[in-house]
Amino acid sequence: MTKRIRIIEGTWNCSSCDTKGIAARHKRCPTCNNPRELTDAESEFDFGETDAATGKSRREGVTDEKALDMARAGADWFCAYCGASNRGDHPRCKQCKAERSQDAQALRERELPGPARPVPAKKGPVSKVVWVLLGGLFLCCFGSMIYGVWMTRTQDYAGEIVGTAWRRAVTQERFSPVTKEGWRDELRLQPARMPVNGTGEVAGVQNLRGCVQSRRGSRQVADGTHRVCRTKTRKKACGTEEKCRTRDKGNGFREEVCEDITRYCDESYEDCNEETRYRDEPIYATRCSYDTYQWKDVARQETAGKDGEAPRWPDLAPRPEDRLQREEHYTLRITWKKGEPPVEHALQTEQEFLAWKKGQPVSVTVTNGGEVKQLRAR
Ligand SMILES: [Zn+2]
Ligand SMILES: [Zn+2]
């Protein structure tokens, strides 16, 4: 790849007579003869516009030997005595003949930043939406957390038990013969055994019959291959583009080096492969009917009472092959705020329940959510 080198000449403005755009090769203003001084260095040489994509200066390069010689002379320095700017390769001030001293200020040669890389599409609005959503989520979660904490904070009140209630139920179950179906290879023939006082029973598997082949499920089997194509993208060289680097020589000239760089583009192509195809194949197995036993509800009775009535169980007469399932519920109705309806509070055992009576004054610890946490006699 060939490099193209150009020397670009800057311009400066005279601070004494307001002459603008003086070529850098002139160290003195052609109008008023005032030398370019250190104070002018702060306003810098002007080099005009640069193409943003390539980094190439829009100015013509200079080719005359006098200008090229000045560009090669090194960074300018400023006379410590009279302030005039001097060529880097001149040891004496051309205005006052003073020698270049250690403390003389000078410009510096430096590499300038290259052309800007293409910037990917901005995601500004999208990320804004994401931030709003995240913020909303945060507020929502934080808010519900605070609310959750507040709901579980407790307070103590003086209250009263205004009622007690209990409810009991007994379900009578009988170990009864049934017909079921199952897969032959999962069934083990076994005689049934009846329960004694509701325990020790074995359901059993007996009298296998009516066995038929039946679909039990399916499995995947290979069924040849087929060609599958997917569209993919890859990078491909697609011509060249010019890129330029620029070096400021510190003396009103710049050296620009341009070269052609290979450019890469996305190219889509078909990526095809032979892939195994699968199909579902049904699985069959033998399914049979058989005799067995299971618990069935045959009766259910409930009892209930309130306000000092003693809890009692319903009266059922089970057979030896029966069992009884018992449920019990105990509740207290408590008030602690005038004018509000009583709150029901459930207790686990009969023993707990019997410790409380209707009309009894109590201390009650309640959460802000209205849940009774603790109950004490008062
Ligand atoms: Zn001037
Ligand atoms: Zn001087």
Short mmCIF file of C-alpha atoms and ligand atoms in Angstrom, two decimals:
data_model
loop_
_atom_site.label_atom_id
_atom_site.label_comp_id
_atom_site.label_asym_id
_atom_site.label_seq_id
_atom_site.Cartn_x
_atom_site.Cartn_y
_atom_site.Cartn_z
CA MET A 1 0.00 0.00 0.00
CA THR A 2 1.43 3.31 -1.05
CA LYS A 3 1.64 6.26 1.29
CA ARG A 4 0.88 9.78 0.08
CA ILE A 5 2.68 12.45 2.07
CA ARG A 6 1.69 16.12 1.95
CA ILE A 7 2.88 19.21 3.84
CA ILE A 8 0.02 21.52 4.85
CA GLU A 9 0.82 25.14 5.68
CA GLY A 10 -1.07 26.88 8.48
CA THR A 11 -2.04 30.55 8.79
CA TRP A 12 -1.89 33.03 11.64
CA ASN A 13 -3.43 36.40 12.52
CA CYS A 14 -1.39 39.50 13.38
CA SER A 15 -2.20 40.85 16.85
CA SER A 16 -0.80 44.33 16.06
CA CYS A 17 -2.59 45.35 12.85
CA ASP A 18 -5.40 42.80 12.58
CA THR A 19 -4.12 41.24 9.35
CA LYS A 20 -5.68 37.76 9.03
CA GLY A 21 -4.60 34.53 7.36
CA ILE A 22 -0.83 35.16 7.17
CA ALA A 23 0.98 32.12 5.75
CA ALA A 24 3.09 30.28 8.32
CA ARG A 25 6.27 30.78 6.27
CA HIS A 26 6.14 34.47 7.25
CA LYS A 27 7.52 34.93 10.76
CA ARG A 28 6.66 38.64 10.45
CA CYS A 29 3.41 40.33 9.51
CA PRO A 30 3.73 41.42 5.83
CA THR A 31 1.62 44.52 6.60
CA CYS A 32 3.18 45.96 9.79
CA ASN A 33 6.37 43.89 10.07
CA ASN A 34 5.49 42.86 13.63
CA PRO A 35 7.01 39.42 14.44
CA ARG A 36 4.76 36.49 15.38
CA GLU A 37 5.10 36.41 19.16
CA LEU A 38 4.50 34.01 21.99
CA THR A 39 1.10 35.58 22.74
CA ASP A 40 0.03 34.69 19.20
CA ALA A 41 1.03 31.08 19.75
CA GLU A 42 -1.85 30.77 22.13
CA SER A 43 -4.27 31.48 19.31
CA GLU A 44 -2.44 28.68 17.40
CA PHE A 45 -1.97 28.26 13.67
CA ASP A 46 -5.15 27.65 11.73
CA PHE A 47 -5.13 24.71 9.30
CA GLY A 48 -8.71 24.91 7.99
CA GLU A 49 -11.14 22.04 7.84
CA THR A 50 -10.33 18.33 7.94
CA ASP A 51 -12.52 15.63 6.36
CA ALA A 52 -14.06 13.74 9.29
CA ALA A 53 -14.15 10.33 7.56
CA THR A 54 -10.62 10.26 6.18
CA GLY A 55 -8.81 12.74 8.43
CA LYS A 56 -7.57 14.50 5.28
CA SER A 57 -7.03 18.26 5.24
CA ARG A 58 -9.17 20.16 2.72
CA ARG A 59 -6.20 22.49 2.00
CA GLU A 60 -3.83 22.02 -0.88
CA GLY A 61 -0.40 20.71 0.10
CA VAL A 62 2.63 22.99 -0.39
CA THR A 63 5.39 21.85 -2.74
CA ASP A 64 7.83 24.76 -3.02
CA GLU A 65 11.23 24.01 -1.58
CA LYS A 66 11.31 27.06 0.73
CA ALA A 67 8.16 25.98 2.54
CA LEU A 68 9.29 22.31 2.72
CA ASP A 69 12.60 23.45 4.21
CA MET A 70 10.77 25.43 6.91
CA ALA A 71 8.56 22.43 7.68
CA ARG A 72 11.68 20.31 8.23
CA ALA A 73 13.34 22.91 10.49
CA GLY A 74 11.81 21.61 13.74
CA ALA A 75 9.44 23.28 16.24
CA ASP A 76 9.53 27.10 16.53
CA TRP A 77 11.01 28.73 19.61
CA PHE A 78 10.36 32.16 21.11
CA CYS A 79 13.13 34.56 22.03
CA ALA A 80 13.37 35.00 25.81
CA TYR A 81 14.38 38.68 25.31
CA CYS A 82 12.18 40.09 22.53
CA GLY A 83 9.46 37.37 22.21
CA ALA A 84 9.92 36.90 18.43
CA SER A 85 9.27 33.42 16.99
CA ASN A 86 12.28 31.73 15.40
CA ARG A 87 12.96 28.64 13.28
CA GLY A 88 13.85 25.52 15.26
CA ASP A 89 17.22 25.20 13.45
CA HIS A 90 18.30 28.80 14.10
CA PRO A 91 20.47 29.15 17.24
CA ARG A 92 20.06 32.98 17.38
CA CYS A 93 17.02 35.28 17.41
CA LYS A 94 16.71 36.83 13.95
CA GLN A 95 15.25 40.03 15.50
CA CYS A 96 17.59 40.84 18.42
CA LYS A 97 20.42 38.35 17.78
CA ALA A 98 20.16 36.93 21.29
CA GLU A 99 21.19 33.29 21.64
CA ARG A 100 18.48 30.68 22.20
CA SER A 101 18.47 30.21 26.01
CA GLN A 102 17.44 27.23 28.15
CA ASP A 103 14.29 29.00 29.32
CA ALA A 104 13.11 29.99 25.81
CA GLN A 105 9.61 28.68 25.22
CA ALA A 106 9.00 26.50 22.16
CA LEU A 107 6.17 24.82 20.30
CA ARG A 108 6.12 21.02 20.23
CA GLU A 109 5.87 18.46 17.48
CA ARG A 110 2.96 16.10 18.10
CA GLU A 111 0.73 13.45 16.53
CA LEU A 112 -2.89 14.59 16.09
CA PRO A 113 -5.87 12.31 16.74
CA GLY A 114 -6.88 10.33 13.63
CA PRO A 115 -10.25 10.32 11.89
CA ALA A 116 -13.20 9.35 14.07
CA ARG A 117 -14.26 5.70 13.86
CA PRO A 118 -17.80 5.17 12.58
CA VAL A 119 -20.04 5.38 15.66
CA PRO A 120 -22.62 2.60 16.04
CA ALA A 121 -26.27 3.67 16.11
CA LYS A 122 -27.17 5.41 19.34
CA LYS A 123 -29.14 3.49 21.89
CA GLY A 124 -30.14 6.56 23.88
CA PRO A 125 -33.95 6.30 23.78
CA VAL A 126 -33.89 2.52 24.42
CA SER A 127 -31.72 2.79 27.52
CA LYS A 128 -33.92 5.63 28.75
CA VAL A 129 -36.93 3.33 28.61
CA VAL A 130 -34.95 0.61 30.40
CA TRP A 131 -33.98 3.06 33.14
CA VAL A 132 -37.56 4.19 33.60
CA LEU A 133 -38.66 0.55 33.87
CA LEU A 134 -35.88 -0.28 36.35
CA GLY A 135 -36.73 2.79 38.39
CA GLY A 136 -40.40 1.83 38.45
CA LEU A 137 -39.54 -1.73 39.45
CA PHE A 138 -37.27 -0.44 42.22
CA LEU A 139 -39.92 1.93 43.59
CA CYS A 140 -42.55 -0.77 43.38
CA CYS A 141 -40.40 -3.40 45.16
CA PHE A 142 -39.11 -0.96 47.74
CA GLY A 143 -42.63 0.33 48.38
CA SER A 144 -44.12 -3.13 48.82
CA MET A 145 -41.18 -4.09 51.09
CA ILE A 146 -41.83 -1.09 53.36
CA TYR A 147 -45.55 -1.91 53.31
CA GLY A 148 -44.73 -5.57 54.14
CA VAL A 149 -42.59 -4.50 57.11
CA TRP A 150 -45.28 -2.09 58.33
CA MET A 151 -47.93 -4.85 58.07
CA THR A 152 -45.94 -7.14 60.38
CA ARG A 153 -45.27 -4.51 63.09
CA THR A 154 -47.30 -5.31 66.20
CA GLN A 155 -49.19 -3.35 68.88
CA ASP A 156 -50.73 -4.43 72.18
CA TYR A 157 -54.39 -3.80 73.02
CA ALA A 158 -56.75 -4.53 75.90
CA GLY A 159 -59.54 -6.72 74.49
CA GLU A 160 -62.21 -9.20 75.34
CA ILE A 161 -63.24 -12.65 74.18
CA VAL A 162 -66.82 -12.21 72.94
CA GLY A 163 -67.37 -15.79 71.83
CA THR A 164 -65.87 -19.28 71.49
CA ALA A 165 -66.76 -21.93 68.91
CA TRP A 166 -65.72 -25.47 68.01
CA ARG A 167 -66.47 -27.79 65.11
CA ARG A 168 -65.59 -31.48 64.78
CA ALA A 169 -66.10 -34.00 61.98
CA VAL A 170 -65.50 -37.74 61.61
CA THR A 171 -65.28 -39.47 58.23
CA GLN A 172 -65.82 -43.22 58.23
CA GLU A 173 -63.78 -44.99 55.55
CA ARG A 174 -64.15 -48.63 54.48
CA PHE A 175 -61.51 -50.81 52.76
CA SER A 176 -63.57 -51.71 49.68
CA PRO A 177 -63.01 -53.86 46.54
CA VAL A 178 -62.37 -51.95 43.26
CA THR A 179 -61.31 -52.78 39.71
CA LYS A 180 -58.28 -50.90 38.34
CA GLU A 181 -56.09 -50.97 35.23
CA GLY A 182 -52.32 -51.12 35.06
CA TRP A 183 -49.32 -52.09 32.92
CA ARG A 184 -48.67 -55.81 33.09
CA ASP A 185 -44.94 -55.40 33.86
CA GLU A 186 -45.71 -53.14 36.83
CA LEU A 187 -48.25 -55.46 38.48
CA ARG A 188 -47.17 -58.06 41.09
CA LEU A 189 -49.84 -60.59 42.00
CA GLN A 190 -50.43 -60.42 45.73
CA PRO A 191 -53.41 -61.34 47.93
CA ALA A 192 -55.26 -58.56 49.76
CA ARG A 193 -55.27 -58.34 53.57
CA MET A 194 -58.08 -56.65 55.48
CA PRO A 195 -57.32 -53.98 58.14
CA VAL A 196 -57.83 -54.59 61.83
CA ASN A 197 -59.09 -51.50 63.72
CA GLY A 198 -58.20 -49.36 60.68
CA THR A 199 -54.56 -50.49 60.16
CA GLY A 200 -52.37 -53.27 58.72
CA GLU A 201 -54.15 -53.48 55.35
CA VAL A 202 -52.67 -54.59 51.99
CA ALA A 203 -54.51 -53.53 48.81
CA GLY A 204 -53.28 -56.56 46.79
CA VAL A 205 -53.33 -57.30 43.04
CA GLN A 206 -55.55 -60.22 42.01
CA ASN A 207 -57.42 -61.71 39.09
CA LEU A 208 -55.54 -60.20 36.10
CA ARG A 209 -57.85 -60.14 33.03
CA GLY A 210 -58.74 -58.36 29.82
CA CYS A 211 -55.11 -57.77 28.84
CA VAL A 212 -54.67 -55.78 25.59
CA GLN A 213 -51.81 -54.10 23.73
CA SER A 214 -52.03 -50.41 24.38
CA ARG A 215 -50.01 -47.35 23.49
CA ARG A 216 -47.76 -46.42 26.39
CA GLY A 217 -45.85 -43.46 24.94
CA SER A 218 -43.39 -42.80 22.13
CA ARG A 219 -39.69 -42.51 21.44
CA GLN A 220 -37.63 -40.58 18.88
CA VAL A 221 -36.02 -42.68 16.14
CA ALA A 222 -33.65 -41.56 13.37
CA ASP A 223 -35.45 -41.32 10.03
CA GLY A 224 -32.82 -40.50 7.41
CA THR A 225 -31.22 -37.12 6.86
CA HIS A 226 -32.27 -33.88 5.28
CA ARG A 227 -30.49 -30.76 4.12
CA VAL A 228 -30.81 -27.71 6.36
CA CYS A 229 -29.61 -24.26 5.26
CA ARG A 230 -29.16 -21.19 7.43
CA THR A 231 -28.34 -17.66 6.34
CA LYS A 232 -25.18 -16.42 8.08
CA THR A 233 -23.00 -13.34 7.67
CA ARG A 234 -19.26 -13.00 7.32
CA LYS A 235 -16.78 -10.16 6.73
CA LYS A 236 -15.59 -9.63 3.19
CA ALA A 237 -13.08 -7.18 1.73
CA CYS A 238 -15.04 -4.62 -0.30
CA GLY A 239 -12.68 -2.02 -1.74
CA THR A 240 -10.52 0.45 0.10
CA GLU A 241 -10.95 3.70 1.98
CA GLU A 242 -8.46 6.49 2.53
CA LYS A 243 -7.20 7.11 6.08
CA CYS A 244 -4.80 9.90 7.01
CA ARG A 245 -2.58 10.55 10.01
CA THR A 246 -1.40 14.05 10.73
CA ARG A 247 1.66 15.28 12.62
CA ASP A 248 1.86 18.89 13.77
CA LYS A 249 5.45 20.02 13.24
CA GLY A 250 5.16 22.86 15.77
CA ASN A 251 6.20 25.47 13.22
CA GLY A 252 3.05 26.24 11.30
CA PHE A 253 3.28 23.16 9.10
CA ARG A 254 1.68 19.77 9.30
CA GLU A 255 2.77 16.51 7.75
CA GLU A 256 -0.12 14.41 6.49
CA VAL A 257 0.34 10.71 5.60
CA CYS A 258 -2.57 9.11 3.75
CA GLU A 259 -2.97 5.49 2.73
CA ASP A 260 -5.69 3.24 1.36
CA ILE A 261 -6.94 0.74 3.93
CA THR A 262 -8.94 -2.35 3.00
CA ARG A 263 -12.58 -1.94 3.96
CA TYR A 264 -14.63 -4.89 5.23
CA CYS A 265 -18.35 -5.39 4.67
CA ASP A 266 -20.92 -7.91 5.91
CA GLU A 267 -21.73 -10.58 3.35
CA SER A 268 -24.55 -13.06 3.83
CA TYR A 269 -24.21 -16.66 2.69
CA GLU A 270 -26.04 -19.97 3.00
CA ASP A 271 -24.56 -22.46 5.45
CA CYS A 272 -25.98 -25.89 4.57
CA ASN A 273 -25.61 -29.20 6.43
CA GLU A 274 -27.05 -32.68 6.33
CA GLU A 275 -28.96 -33.19 9.57
CA THR A 276 -30.54 -36.32 11.00
CA ARG A 277 -34.32 -36.26 10.95
CA TYR A 278 -36.28 -37.88 13.77
CA ARG A 279 -39.82 -39.17 14.02
CA ASP A 280 -41.98 -40.35 16.90
CA GLU A 281 -42.40 -44.10 17.12
CA PRO A 282 -45.18 -45.37 19.40
CA ILE A 283 -44.35 -47.80 22.21
CA TYR A 284 -46.88 -50.51 23.02
CA ALA A 285 -47.27 -52.55 26.19
CA THR A 286 -49.78 -54.90 27.77
CA ARG A 287 -52.45 -53.29 29.92
CA CYS A 288 -54.70 -55.39 32.22
CA SER A 289 -57.62 -54.97 34.57
CA TYR A 290 -57.25 -56.37 38.10
CA ASP A 291 -58.98 -56.54 41.46
CA THR A 292 -57.67 -54.60 44.44
CA TYR A 293 -58.94 -52.63 47.44
CA GLN A 294 -58.97 -48.96 48.39
CA TRP A 295 -60.36 -46.75 51.17
CA LYS A 296 -63.77 -45.27 50.33
CA ASP A 297 -65.84 -42.81 52.35
CA VAL A 298 -69.01 -44.46 53.65
CA ALA A 299 -70.22 -41.89 56.20
CA ARG A 300 -69.45 -38.45 57.62
CA GLN A 301 -70.88 -36.72 60.68
CA GLU A 302 -70.23 -33.28 62.16
CA THR A 303 -70.81 -31.67 65.54
CA ALA A 304 -70.45 -28.04 66.55
CA GLY A 305 -70.93 -25.91 69.65
CA LYS A 306 -70.16 -22.49 71.12
CA ASP A 307 -69.75 -20.29 74.18
CA GLY A 308 -68.86 -22.80 76.89
CA GLU A 309 -70.39 -25.95 75.38
CA ALA A 310 -67.86 -28.80 75.83
CA PRO A 311 -66.43 -30.20 72.54
CA ARG A 312 -67.58 -33.74 71.69
CA TRP A 313 -67.02 -36.16 68.82
CA PRO A 314 -69.84 -37.41 66.55
CA ASP A 315 -71.02 -40.92 67.35
CA LEU A 316 -70.23 -43.44 64.58
CA ALA A 317 -70.15 -47.24 64.82
CA PRO A 318 -67.25 -48.53 62.70
CA ARG A 319 -66.84 -52.14 61.51
CA PRO A 320 -63.44 -53.90 62.00
CA GLU A 321 -62.44 -53.15 58.31
CA ASP A 322 -63.25 -49.42 58.77
CA ARG A 323 -61.13 -46.50 59.90
CA LEU A 324 -62.13 -43.03 61.14
CA GLN A 325 -60.55 -39.76 60.01
CA ARG A 326 -61.00 -36.95 62.53
CA GLU A 327 -60.92 -33.15 62.04
CA GLU A 328 -61.26 -30.50 64.72
CA HIS A 329 -61.43 -26.67 64.56
CA TYR A 330 -61.42 -24.25 67.49
CA THR A 331 -61.92 -20.49 67.23
CA LEU A 332 -62.11 -17.52 69.58
CA ARG A 333 -63.88 -14.28 68.62
CA ILE A 334 -61.96 -11.31 70.03
CA THR A 335 -62.62 -7.54 70.06
CA TRP A 336 -60.08 -4.86 71.01
CA LYS A 337 -61.44 -1.76 69.27
CA LYS A 338 -64.83 -0.27 70.04
CA GLY A 339 -67.21 -0.32 67.08
CA GLU A 340 -65.20 -2.81 65.00
CA PRO A 341 -66.48 -6.36 64.31
CA PRO A 342 -64.80 -9.17 66.32
CA VAL A 343 -61.83 -11.00 64.73
CA GLU A 344 -61.74 -14.80 64.60
CA HIS A 345 -58.60 -16.41 66.00
CA ALA A 346 -57.99 -20.14 65.36
CA LEU A 347 -56.43 -22.46 67.97
CA GLN A 348 -54.73 -25.79 67.28
CA THR A 349 -55.74 -28.06 70.19
CA GLU A 350 -58.67 -28.70 72.50
CA GLN A 351 -56.38 -28.07 75.48
CA GLU A 352 -55.56 -24.53 74.26
CA PHE A 353 -59.22 -23.88 73.50
CA LEU A 354 -60.41 -24.90 76.97
CA ALA A 355 -58.15 -22.25 78.59
CA TRP A 356 -60.41 -19.42 77.30
CA LYS A 357 -63.98 -18.40 78.16
CA LYS A 358 -66.56 -16.05 76.68
CA GLY A 359 -66.48 -12.65 78.39
CA GLN A 360 -62.86 -13.04 79.52
CA PRO A 361 -60.70 -9.85 79.42
CA VAL A 362 -57.43 -10.38 77.49
CA SER A 363 -54.28 -8.59 76.32
CA VAL A 364 -53.92 -9.07 72.58
CA THR A 365 -50.83 -8.47 70.42
CA VAL A 366 -51.98 -7.60 66.87
CA THR A 367 -50.05 -6.79 63.65
CA ASN A 368 -50.98 -3.72 61.58
CA GLY A 369 -52.30 -6.27 59.08
CA GLY A 370 -54.87 -7.42 61.67
CA GLU A 371 -53.35 -10.80 62.58
CA VAL A 372 -53.50 -11.87 66.24
CA LYS A 373 -49.95 -12.82 67.29
CA GLN A 374 -50.38 -13.46 71.00
CA LEU A 375 -53.14 -13.71 73.57
CA ARG A 376 -52.69 -13.36 77.36
CA ALA A 377 -55.15 -13.47 80.26
CA ARG A 378 -55.61 -10.02 81.81
ZN ZN B 1 0.60 43.21 11.35
ZN ZN B 2 14.99 38.22 20.24
#
